[in-house]
Short mmCIF file of C-alpha atoms in Angstrom, two decimals:
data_model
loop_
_atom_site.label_atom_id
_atom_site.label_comp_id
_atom_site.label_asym_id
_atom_site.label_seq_id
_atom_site.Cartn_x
_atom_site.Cartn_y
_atom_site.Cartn_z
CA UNK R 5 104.68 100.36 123.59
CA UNK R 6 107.80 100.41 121.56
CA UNK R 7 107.03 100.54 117.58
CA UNK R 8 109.33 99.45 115.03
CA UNK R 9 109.95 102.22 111.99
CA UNK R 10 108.61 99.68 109.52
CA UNK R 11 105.67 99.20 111.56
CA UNK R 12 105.32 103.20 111.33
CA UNK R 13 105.71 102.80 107.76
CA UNK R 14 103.10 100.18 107.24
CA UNK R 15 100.55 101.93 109.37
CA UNK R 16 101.16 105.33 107.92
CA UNK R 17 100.37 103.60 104.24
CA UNK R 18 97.05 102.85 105.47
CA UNK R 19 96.06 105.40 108.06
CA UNK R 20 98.37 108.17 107.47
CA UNK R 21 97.69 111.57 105.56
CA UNK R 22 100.20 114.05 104.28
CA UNK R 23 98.52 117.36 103.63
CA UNK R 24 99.41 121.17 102.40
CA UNK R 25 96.07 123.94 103.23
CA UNK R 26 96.51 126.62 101.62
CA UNK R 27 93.94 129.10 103.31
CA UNK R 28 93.92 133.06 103.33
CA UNK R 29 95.18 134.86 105.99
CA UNK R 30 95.31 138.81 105.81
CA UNK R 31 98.55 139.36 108.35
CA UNK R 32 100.39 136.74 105.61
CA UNK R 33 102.74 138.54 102.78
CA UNK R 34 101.05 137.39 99.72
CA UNK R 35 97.71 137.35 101.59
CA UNK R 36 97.69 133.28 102.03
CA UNK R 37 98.94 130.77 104.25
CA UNK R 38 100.45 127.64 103.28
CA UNK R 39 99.97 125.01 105.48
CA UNK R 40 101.45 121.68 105.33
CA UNK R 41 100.43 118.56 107.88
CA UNK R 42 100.98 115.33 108.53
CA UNK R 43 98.16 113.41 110.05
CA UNK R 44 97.50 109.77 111.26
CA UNK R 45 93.57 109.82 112.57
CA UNK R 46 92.15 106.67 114.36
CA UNK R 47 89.44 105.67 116.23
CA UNK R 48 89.58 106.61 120.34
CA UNK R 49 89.84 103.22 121.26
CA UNK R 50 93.78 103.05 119.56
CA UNK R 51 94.33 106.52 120.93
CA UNK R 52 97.43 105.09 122.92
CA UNK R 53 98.97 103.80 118.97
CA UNK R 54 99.18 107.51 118.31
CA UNK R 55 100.42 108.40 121.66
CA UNK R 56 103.36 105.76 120.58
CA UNK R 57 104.06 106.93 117.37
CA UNK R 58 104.08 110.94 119.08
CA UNK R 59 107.08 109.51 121.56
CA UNK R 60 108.32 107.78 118.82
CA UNK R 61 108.64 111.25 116.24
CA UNK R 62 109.01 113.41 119.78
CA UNK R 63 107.28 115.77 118.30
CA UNK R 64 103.16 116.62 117.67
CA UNK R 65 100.77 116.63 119.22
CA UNK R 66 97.24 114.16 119.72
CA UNK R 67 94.18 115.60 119.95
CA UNK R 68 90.26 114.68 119.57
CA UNK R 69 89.33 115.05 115.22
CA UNK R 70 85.73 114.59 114.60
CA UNK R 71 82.96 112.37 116.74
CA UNK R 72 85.30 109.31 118.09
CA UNK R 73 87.82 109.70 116.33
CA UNK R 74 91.58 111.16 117.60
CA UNK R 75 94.43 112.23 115.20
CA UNK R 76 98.44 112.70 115.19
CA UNK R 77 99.03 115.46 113.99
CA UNK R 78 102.27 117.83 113.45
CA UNK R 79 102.23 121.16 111.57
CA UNK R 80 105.62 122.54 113.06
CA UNK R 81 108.17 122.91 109.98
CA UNK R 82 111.21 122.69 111.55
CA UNK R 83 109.75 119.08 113.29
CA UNK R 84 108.39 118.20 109.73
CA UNK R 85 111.89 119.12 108.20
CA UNK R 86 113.68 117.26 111.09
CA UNK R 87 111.77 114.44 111.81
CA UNK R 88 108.96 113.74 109.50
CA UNK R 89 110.24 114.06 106.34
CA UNK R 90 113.86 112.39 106.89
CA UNK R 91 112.07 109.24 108.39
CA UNK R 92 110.35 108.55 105.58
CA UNK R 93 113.05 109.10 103.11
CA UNK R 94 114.73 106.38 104.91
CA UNK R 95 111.88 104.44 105.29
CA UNK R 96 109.73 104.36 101.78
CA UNK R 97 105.95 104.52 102.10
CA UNK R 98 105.40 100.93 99.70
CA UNK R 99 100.92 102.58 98.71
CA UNK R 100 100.89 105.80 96.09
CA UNK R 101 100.98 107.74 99.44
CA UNK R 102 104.31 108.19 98.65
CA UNK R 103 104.06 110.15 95.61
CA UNK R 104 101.80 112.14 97.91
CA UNK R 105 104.61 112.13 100.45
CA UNK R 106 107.38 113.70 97.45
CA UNK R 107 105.06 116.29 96.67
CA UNK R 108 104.17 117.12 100.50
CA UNK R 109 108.37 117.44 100.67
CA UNK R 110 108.55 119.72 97.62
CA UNK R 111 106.68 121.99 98.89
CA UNK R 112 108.40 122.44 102.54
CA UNK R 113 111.65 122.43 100.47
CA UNK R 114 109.87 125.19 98.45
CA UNK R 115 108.79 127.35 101.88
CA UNK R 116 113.07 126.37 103.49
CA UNK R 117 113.65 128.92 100.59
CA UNK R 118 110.52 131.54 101.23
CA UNK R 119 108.94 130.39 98.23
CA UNK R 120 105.42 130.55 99.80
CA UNK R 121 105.76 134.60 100.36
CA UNK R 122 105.52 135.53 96.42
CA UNK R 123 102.18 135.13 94.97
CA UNK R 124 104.15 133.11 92.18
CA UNK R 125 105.15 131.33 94.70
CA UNK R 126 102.01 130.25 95.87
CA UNK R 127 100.52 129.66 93.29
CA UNK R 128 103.28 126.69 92.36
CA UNK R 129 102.66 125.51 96.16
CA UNK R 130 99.17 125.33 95.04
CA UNK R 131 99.48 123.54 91.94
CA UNK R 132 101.64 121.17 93.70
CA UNK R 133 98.76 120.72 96.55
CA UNK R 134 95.96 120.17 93.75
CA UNK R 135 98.08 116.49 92.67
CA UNK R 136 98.12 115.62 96.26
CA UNK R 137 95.26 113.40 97.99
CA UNK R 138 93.43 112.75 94.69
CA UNK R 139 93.11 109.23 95.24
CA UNK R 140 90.99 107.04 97.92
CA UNK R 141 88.28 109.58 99.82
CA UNK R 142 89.68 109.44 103.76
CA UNK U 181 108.20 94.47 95.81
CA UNK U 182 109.77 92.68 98.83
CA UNK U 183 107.55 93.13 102.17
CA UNK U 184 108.84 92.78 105.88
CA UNK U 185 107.27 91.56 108.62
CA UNK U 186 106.86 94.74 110.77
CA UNK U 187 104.95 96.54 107.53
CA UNK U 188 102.69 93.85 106.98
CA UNK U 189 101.44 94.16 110.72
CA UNK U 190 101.74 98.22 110.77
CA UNK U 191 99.27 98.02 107.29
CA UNK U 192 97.26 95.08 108.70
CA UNK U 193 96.96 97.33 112.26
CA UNK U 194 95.33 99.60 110.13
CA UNK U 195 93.20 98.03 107.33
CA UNK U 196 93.37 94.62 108.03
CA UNK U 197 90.07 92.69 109.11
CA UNK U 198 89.77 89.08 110.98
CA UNK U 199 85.80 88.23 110.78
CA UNK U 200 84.04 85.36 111.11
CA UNK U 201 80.93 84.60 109.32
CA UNK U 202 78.10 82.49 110.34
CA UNK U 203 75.29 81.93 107.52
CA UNK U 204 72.23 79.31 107.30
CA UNK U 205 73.75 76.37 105.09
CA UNK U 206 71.29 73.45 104.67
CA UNK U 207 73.72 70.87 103.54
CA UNK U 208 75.82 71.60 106.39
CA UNK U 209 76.18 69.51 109.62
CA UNK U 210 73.79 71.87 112.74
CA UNK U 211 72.77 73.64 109.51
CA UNK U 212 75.03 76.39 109.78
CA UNK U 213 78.17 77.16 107.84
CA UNK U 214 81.05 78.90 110.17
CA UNK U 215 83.77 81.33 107.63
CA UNK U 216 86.42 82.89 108.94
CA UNK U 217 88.18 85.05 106.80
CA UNK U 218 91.38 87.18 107.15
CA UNK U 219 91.47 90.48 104.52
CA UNK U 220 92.91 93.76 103.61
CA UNK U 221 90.57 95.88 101.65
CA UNK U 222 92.52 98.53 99.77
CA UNK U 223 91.61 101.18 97.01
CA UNK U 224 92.22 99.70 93.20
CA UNK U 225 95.11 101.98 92.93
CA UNK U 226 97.09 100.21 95.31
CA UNK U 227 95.92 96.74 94.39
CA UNK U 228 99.51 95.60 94.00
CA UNK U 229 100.18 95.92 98.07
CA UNK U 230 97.59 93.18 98.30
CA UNK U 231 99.46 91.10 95.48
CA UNK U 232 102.74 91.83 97.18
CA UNK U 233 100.97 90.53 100.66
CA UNK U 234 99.27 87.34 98.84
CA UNK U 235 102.79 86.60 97.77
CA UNK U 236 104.45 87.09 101.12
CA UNK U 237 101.54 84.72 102.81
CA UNK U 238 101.78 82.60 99.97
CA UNK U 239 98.47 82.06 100.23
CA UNK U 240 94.92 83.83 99.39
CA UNK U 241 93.20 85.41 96.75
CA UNK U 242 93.21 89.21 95.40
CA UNK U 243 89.57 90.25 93.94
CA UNK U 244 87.41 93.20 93.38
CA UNK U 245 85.62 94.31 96.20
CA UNK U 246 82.70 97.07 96.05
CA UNK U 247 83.48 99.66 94.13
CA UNK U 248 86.96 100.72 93.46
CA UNK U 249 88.00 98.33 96.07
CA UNK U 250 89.73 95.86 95.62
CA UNK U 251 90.44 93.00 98.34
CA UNK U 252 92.78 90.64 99.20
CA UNK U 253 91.25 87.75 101.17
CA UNK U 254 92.20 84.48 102.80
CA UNK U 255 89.54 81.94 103.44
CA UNK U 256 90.90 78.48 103.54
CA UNK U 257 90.95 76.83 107.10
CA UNK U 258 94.41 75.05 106.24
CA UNK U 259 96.11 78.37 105.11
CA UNK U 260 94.39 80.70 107.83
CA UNK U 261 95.69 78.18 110.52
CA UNK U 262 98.98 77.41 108.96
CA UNK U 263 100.48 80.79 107.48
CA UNK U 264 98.26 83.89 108.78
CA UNK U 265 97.87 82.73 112.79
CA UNK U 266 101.19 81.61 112.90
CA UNK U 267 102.31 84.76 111.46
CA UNK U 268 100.17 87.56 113.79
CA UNK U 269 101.44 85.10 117.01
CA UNK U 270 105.04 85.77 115.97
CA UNK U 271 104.58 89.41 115.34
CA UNK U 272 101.69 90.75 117.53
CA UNK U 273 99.43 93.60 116.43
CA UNK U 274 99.75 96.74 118.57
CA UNK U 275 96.22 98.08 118.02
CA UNK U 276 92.96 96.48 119.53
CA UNK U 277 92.67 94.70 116.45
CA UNK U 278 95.05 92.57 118.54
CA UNK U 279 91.97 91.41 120.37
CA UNK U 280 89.70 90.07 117.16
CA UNK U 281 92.52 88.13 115.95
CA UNK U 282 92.54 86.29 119.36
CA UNK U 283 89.16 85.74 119.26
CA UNK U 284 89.31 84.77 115.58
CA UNK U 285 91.93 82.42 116.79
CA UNK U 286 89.93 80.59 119.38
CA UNK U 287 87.47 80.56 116.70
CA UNK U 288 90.02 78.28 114.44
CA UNK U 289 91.04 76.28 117.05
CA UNK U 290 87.30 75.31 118.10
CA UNK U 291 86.45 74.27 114.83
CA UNK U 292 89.89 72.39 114.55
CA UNK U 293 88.03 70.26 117.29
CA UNK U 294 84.81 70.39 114.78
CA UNK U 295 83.03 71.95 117.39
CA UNK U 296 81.12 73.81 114.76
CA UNK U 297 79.47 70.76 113.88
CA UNK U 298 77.06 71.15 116.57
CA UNK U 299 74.55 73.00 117.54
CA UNK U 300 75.44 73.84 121.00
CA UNK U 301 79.26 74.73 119.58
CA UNK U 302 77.57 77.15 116.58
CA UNK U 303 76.39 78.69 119.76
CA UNK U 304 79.87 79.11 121.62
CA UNK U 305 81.25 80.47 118.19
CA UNK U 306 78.64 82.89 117.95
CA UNK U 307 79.28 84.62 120.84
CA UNK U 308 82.57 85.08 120.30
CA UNK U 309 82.04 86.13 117.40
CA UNK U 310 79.75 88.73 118.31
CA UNK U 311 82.47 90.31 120.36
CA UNK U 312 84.58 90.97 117.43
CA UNK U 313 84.79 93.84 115.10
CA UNK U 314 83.00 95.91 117.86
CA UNK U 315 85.29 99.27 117.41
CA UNK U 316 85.41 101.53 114.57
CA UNK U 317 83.03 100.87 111.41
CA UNK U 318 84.88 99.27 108.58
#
């Protein structure tokens, strides 16, 4: 299956998720880790859509979420610097996703310069994360 | 907001719906009234996708929908078969959503021949319809 990138786009408005955790974690400097994500989940039955989209990033991985349903996912910053986040700057999310999407960039341009290792610097990641998400329960 | 093709059927893969009602209708020929119906439910804050989709279609209608949904919806036979089956032939869905809008599609074409005017073709719609929208809940 070869997908178009404004086919990616248009699916990733509805089904996509960009997400920072921020979860503690003792072997961390500053006692956190931040945790940023980008997620498409569907139900089993399109697992080979997010099989496509996988070749179509080359990078990620697919795995079983909760009861029958599978997600995308990729947590690797140098593929969400590299891939991720340059695709969609050329490629606009059109939904408020995208707001979601500026923040979720700001905060892996924040961790390219160690931000994330100060407790300061946290706590900006996590006032960034807070705005994100806020809208439609997924 | 100008919309291109290969968005609309990347955000119709993933929240678009082709259904097709059948409801008791007294004043209706084998007493039943067939309603297929193409939509795109979306939360309110994004209602102006759905206005930016109406206006690519050219057709349809944006409303409320439960809650802080809001829908847009396209129920007239003349538009469904002249703007929104025309439109998913020339660019084909990718997901198994692929499969309802065939069905929803034989559906039109069935009642094109008014074969929902009888009882015996309220039958044949109804199984097909039963096969559709079999996958995830919506």
């Amino acid at each position: 299956m070869n997908l178009n990138a404004e086919w990616i786009t248009g699916f990733v408005d509805g089904e996509g998720c960009f997400h920072v955790g921020i979860s503690r974690h003792e072997g961390m400097t500053a006692g956190v880790q931040v945790l940023p994500e980008f997620t498409v989940v569907q139900h089993e039955r399109d697992a080979q859509l997010l099989h496509a989209i996988k070749a179509y990033f080359g990078c990620g991985v697919v795995r079983k979420n909760h009861g029958d349903r599978m997600a995308y996912r990729v947590r690797e910053r140098k593929q969400l610097n590299e891939r991720i986040v340059p695709f969609f700057e050329e490629h606009p999310l059109h939904s408020k996703k995208r707001v979601d999407f500026e923040k979720f960039r700001d905060v892996l341009r924040l961790m390219e310069q160690d931000v994330h290792l100060t407790e300061a610097g946290v706590e900006r990641i996590r006032r960034i994360a807070e705005q994100m998400n806020r809208g439609a329960p997924r």
